[in-house]
Coordinates of C-alpha atoms and ligand atoms in Angstrom, one line a residue:
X1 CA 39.2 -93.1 52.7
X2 CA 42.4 -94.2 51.2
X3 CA 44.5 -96.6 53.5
X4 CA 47.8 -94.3 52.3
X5 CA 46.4 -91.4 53.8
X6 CA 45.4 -93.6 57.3
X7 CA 49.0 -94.6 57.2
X8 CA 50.8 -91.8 56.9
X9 CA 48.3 -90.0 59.9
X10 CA 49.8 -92.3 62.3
X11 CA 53.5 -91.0 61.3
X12 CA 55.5 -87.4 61.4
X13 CA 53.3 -85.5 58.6
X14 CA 56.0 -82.8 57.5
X15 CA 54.8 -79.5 58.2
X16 CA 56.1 -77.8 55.1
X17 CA 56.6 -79.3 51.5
X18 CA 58.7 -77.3 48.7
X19 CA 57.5 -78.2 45.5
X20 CA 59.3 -77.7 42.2
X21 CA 56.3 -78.8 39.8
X22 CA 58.0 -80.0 36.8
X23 CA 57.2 -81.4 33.7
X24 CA 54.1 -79.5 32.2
X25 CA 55.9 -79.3 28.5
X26 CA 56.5 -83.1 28.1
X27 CA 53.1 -84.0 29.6
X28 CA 51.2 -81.6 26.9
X29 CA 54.3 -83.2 24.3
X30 CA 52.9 -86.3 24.8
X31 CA 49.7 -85.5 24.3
X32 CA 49.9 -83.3 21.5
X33 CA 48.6 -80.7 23.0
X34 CA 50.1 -77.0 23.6
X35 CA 53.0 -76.7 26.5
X36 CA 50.1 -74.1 27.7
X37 CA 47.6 -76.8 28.0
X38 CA 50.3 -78.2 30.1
X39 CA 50.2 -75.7 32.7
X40 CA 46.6 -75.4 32.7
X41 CA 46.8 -79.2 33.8
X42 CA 49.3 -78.3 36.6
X43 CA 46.8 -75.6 37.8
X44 CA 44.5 -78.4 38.3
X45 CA 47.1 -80.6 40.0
X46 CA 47.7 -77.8 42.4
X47 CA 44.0 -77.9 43.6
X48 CA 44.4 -81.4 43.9
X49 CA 47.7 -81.1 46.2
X50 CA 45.9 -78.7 48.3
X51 CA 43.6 -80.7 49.1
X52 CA 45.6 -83.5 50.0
X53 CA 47.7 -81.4 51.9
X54 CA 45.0 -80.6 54.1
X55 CA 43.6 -83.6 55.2
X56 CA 46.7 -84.9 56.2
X57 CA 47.4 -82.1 58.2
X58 CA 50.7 -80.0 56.5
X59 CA 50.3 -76.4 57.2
X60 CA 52.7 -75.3 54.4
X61 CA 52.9 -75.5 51.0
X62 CA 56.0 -73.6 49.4
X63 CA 54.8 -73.9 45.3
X64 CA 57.4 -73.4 42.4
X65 CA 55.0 -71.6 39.4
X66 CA 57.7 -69.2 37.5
X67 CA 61.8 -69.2 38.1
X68 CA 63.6 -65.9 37.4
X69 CA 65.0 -68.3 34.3
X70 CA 61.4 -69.1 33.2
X71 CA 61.6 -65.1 31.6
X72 CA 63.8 -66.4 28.8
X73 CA 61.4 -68.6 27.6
X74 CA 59.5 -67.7 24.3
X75 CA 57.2 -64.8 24.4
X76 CA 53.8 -66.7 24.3
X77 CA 54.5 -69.1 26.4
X78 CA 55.7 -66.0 29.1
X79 CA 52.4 -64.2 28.3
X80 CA 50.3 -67.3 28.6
X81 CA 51.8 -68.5 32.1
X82 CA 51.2 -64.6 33.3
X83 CA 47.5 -65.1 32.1
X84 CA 47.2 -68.5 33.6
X85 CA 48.2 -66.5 37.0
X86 CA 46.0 -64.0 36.6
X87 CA 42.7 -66.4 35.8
X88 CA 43.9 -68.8 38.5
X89 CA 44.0 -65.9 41.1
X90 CA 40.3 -65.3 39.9
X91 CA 39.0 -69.0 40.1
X92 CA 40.8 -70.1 42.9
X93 CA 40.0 -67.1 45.6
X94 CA 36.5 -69.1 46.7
X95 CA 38.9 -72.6 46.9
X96 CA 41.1 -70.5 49.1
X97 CA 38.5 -69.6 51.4
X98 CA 36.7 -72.1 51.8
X99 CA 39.5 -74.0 52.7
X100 CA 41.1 -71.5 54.5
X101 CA 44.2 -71.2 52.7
X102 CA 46.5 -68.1 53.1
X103 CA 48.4 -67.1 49.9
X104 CA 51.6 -65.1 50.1
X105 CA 53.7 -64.6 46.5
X106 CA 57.2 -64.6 47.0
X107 CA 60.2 -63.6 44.5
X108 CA 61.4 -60.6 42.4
X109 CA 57.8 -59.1 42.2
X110 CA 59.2 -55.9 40.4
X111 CA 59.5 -57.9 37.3
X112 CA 55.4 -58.7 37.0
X113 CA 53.4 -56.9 34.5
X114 CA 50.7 -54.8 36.7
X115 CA 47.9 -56.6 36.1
X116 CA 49.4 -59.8 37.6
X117 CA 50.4 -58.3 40.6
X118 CA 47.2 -56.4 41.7
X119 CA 45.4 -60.4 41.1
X120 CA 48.0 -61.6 43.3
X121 CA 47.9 -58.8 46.1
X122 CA 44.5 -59.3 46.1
X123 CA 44.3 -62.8 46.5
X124 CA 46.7 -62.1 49.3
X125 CA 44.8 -59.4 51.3
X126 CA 41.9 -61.7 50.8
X127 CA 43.0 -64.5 52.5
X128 CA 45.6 -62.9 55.0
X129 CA 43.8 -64.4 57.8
X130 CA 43.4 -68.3 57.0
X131 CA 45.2 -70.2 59.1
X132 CA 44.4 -73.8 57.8
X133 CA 47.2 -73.8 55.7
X134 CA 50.2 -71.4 54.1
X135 CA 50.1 -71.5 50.2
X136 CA 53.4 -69.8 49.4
X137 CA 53.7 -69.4 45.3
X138 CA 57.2 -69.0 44.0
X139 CA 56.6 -66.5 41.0
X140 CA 59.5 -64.6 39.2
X141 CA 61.2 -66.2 42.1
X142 CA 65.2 -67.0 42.1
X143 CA 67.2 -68.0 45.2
X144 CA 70.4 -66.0 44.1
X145 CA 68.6 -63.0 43.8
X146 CA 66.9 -64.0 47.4
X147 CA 69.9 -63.6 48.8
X148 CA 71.9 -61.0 47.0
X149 CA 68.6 -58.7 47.6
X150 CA 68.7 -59.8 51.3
X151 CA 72.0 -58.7 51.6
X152 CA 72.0 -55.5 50.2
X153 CA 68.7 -54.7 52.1
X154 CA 71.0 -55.5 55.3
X155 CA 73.7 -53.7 54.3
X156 CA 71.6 -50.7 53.6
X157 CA 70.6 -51.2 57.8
X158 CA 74.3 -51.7 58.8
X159 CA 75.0 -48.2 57.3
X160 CA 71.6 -46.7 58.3
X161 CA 72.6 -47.9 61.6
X162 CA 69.8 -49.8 62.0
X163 CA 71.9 -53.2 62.6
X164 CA 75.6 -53.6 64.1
X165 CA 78.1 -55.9 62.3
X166 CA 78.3 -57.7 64.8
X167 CA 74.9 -59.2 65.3
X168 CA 75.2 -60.4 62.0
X169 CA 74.2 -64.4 62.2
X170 CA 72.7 -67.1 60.2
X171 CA 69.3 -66.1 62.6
X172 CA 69.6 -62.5 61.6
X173 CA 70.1 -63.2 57.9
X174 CA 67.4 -65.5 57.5
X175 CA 64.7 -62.2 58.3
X176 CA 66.4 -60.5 55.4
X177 CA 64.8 -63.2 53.1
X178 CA 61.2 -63.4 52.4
X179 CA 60.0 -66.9 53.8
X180 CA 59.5 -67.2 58.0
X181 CA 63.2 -68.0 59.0
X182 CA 61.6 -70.6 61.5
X183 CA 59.7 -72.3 58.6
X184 CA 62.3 -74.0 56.5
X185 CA 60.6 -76.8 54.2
X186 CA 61.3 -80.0 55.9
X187 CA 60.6 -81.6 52.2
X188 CA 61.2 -81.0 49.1
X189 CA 59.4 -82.5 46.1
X190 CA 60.8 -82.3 42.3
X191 CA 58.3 -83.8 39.3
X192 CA 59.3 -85.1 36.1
X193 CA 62.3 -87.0 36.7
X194 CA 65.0 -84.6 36.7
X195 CA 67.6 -83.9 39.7
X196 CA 68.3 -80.7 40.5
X197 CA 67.1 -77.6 42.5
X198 CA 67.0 -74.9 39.7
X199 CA 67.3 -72.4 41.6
X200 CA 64.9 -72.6 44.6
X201 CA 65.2 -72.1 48.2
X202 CA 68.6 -72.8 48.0
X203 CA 69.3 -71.2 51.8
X204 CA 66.0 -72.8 53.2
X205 CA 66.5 -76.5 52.1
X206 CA 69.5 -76.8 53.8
X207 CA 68.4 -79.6 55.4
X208 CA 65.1 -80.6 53.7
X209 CA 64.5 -84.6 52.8
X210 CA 64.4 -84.7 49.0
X211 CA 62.2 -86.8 46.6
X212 CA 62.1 -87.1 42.9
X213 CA 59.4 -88.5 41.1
X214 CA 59.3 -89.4 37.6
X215 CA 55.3 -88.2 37.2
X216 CA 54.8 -85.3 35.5
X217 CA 53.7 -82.4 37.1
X218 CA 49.9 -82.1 35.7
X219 CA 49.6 -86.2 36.7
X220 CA 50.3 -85.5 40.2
X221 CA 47.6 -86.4 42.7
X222 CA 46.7 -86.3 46.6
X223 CA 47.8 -89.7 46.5
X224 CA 51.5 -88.9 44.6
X225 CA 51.8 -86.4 47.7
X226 CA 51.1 -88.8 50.3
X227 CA 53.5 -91.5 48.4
X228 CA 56.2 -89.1 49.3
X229 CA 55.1 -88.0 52.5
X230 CA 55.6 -92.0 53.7
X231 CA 59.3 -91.8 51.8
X232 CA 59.7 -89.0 54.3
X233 CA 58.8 -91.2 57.4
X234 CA 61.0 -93.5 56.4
X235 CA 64.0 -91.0 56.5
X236 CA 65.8 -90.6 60.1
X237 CA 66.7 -86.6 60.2
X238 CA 69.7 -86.1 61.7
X239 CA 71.1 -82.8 61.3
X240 CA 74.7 -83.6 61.5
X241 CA 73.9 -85.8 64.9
X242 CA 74.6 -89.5 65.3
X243 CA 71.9 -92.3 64.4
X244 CA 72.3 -93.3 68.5
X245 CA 72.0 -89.7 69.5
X246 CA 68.9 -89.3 67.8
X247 CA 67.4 -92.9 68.4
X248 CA 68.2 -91.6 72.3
X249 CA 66.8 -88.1 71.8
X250 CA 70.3 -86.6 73.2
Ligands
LIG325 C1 57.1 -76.6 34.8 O1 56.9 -77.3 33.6 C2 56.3 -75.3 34.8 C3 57.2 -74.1 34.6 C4 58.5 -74.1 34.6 C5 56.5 -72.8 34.4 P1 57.9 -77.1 32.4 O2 57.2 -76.0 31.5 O3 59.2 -76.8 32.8 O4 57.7 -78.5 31.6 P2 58.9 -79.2 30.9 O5 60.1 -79.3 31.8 O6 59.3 -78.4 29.7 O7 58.3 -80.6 30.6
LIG326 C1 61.9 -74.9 37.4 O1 61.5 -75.6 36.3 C2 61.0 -73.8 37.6 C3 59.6 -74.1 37.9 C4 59.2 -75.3 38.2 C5 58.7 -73.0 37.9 P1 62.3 -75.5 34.9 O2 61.7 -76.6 34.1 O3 62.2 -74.2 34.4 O4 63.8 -75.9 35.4 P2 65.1 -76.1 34.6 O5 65.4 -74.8 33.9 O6 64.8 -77.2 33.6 O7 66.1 -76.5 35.6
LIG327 MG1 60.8 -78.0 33.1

């Protein structure tokens, strides 16, 4: 057994981890290959993460596969990535279970061709009832639209008179959106070497550690995951407290 794995067991493991798995088109670059061959890599790499995941005990995995923005790429790359869904949905149901993973999509599914959805809705009603771990797959997904869907759906309830005005909080909000408001990542993960957030959970990593690697998304590994996870123990949280108010649990 690896001794990064042991170490990291004897710290806080971070129940859920964002990832915004970047860097599929340089890696297949670099190689010659296709950018497809790329994400075909990073479906592999996903597997990988899962698994690492598990046996250090996280128990949710918030995945960044296809951004609202990713629709404006080039046609055969769109097509291929919607294929690559639909075969991965196939392959990766008996992983699931046998791990017992639950899968939940999450974004603007109205934009999928039909095909892709039914794979992913079945893969969903598959594997509602795992409870090992939550594999959350950000497809089609943008955090503006998140929220400017979550706040028309609650307007629509204010004026149904479903909702008063006045219970209107940050607690009430949060059910508009489409992730558990009391499961905000607690770390977030970019690939590739670039710094940003593109988009993603913008509302839910408001207070999420962050960590950048420079790997590449398809060279990620169980053990890149557990490098970051013992960043993350190094990290004091604070949430707008003092260092001596958290040091003395006030
Ligand atoms: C991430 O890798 C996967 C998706 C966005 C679908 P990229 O395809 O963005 O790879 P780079 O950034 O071009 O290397
Ligand atoms: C973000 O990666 C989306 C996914 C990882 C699916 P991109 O590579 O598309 O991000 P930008 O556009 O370079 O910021
Ligand atoms: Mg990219």
């Amino acid at each position: 057994m690896s001794s990064l794995l042991d170490e990291i067991k004897t710290g806080v493991i971070p129940k859920h981890i964002a990832l915004i798995m970047d860097g599929n088109g340089r890696w297949a670059k670099q190689k010659n290959q296709p950018r497809l061959f790329g994400h075909q890599q990073g479906a592999i790499a996903v597997r990988e993460t899962l698994k690492g995941a598990i046996l250090c005990g996280v128990k949710c995995i918030t995945i960044y596969a296809f951004s609202i923005e990713n629709w404006n790429r080039p046609k055969d790359e769109v097509e291929g990535l919607m294929n690559l869904f639909i075969k991965a949905c196939e392959e990766e149901l008996p992983n699931l279970q046998e791990n017992k993973i639950a899968f939940k999509v999450i974004g603007n599914l109205s934009l999928l061709n039909q095909e892709c959805l039914t794979s992913l809705r079945k893969v969903e009603q598959a594997t509602a009832n795992n409870t090992n771990l939550l594999l959350q797959v950000a497809i089609s997904y943008g955090s503006r639209w998140e929220i400017t869907n979550a706040a028309k759906n609650m307007v629509t309830d204010i004026l149904a008179n479903k909702i008063d005005l006045d219970n209107i909080n940050e607690e009430l909000f949060g059910q508009y959106l489409l992730t558990d408001p009391n499961n905000d990542p607690d770390l977030l993960i970019r690939t590739s070497g670039e710094y940003r957030i593109s988009n993603f959970l913008l509302w839910q990593l408001a207070y999420a550690e962050l960590y950048f690697t420079n790997c590449y998304w398809p060279d990620f590994t169980k053990e890149e995951l557990w490098k970051a996870i013992a960043d993350y123990q190094k990290r004091e949280r604070r949430f707008g407290k003092t260092s001596e108010q958290i040091t003395n649990n006030k």
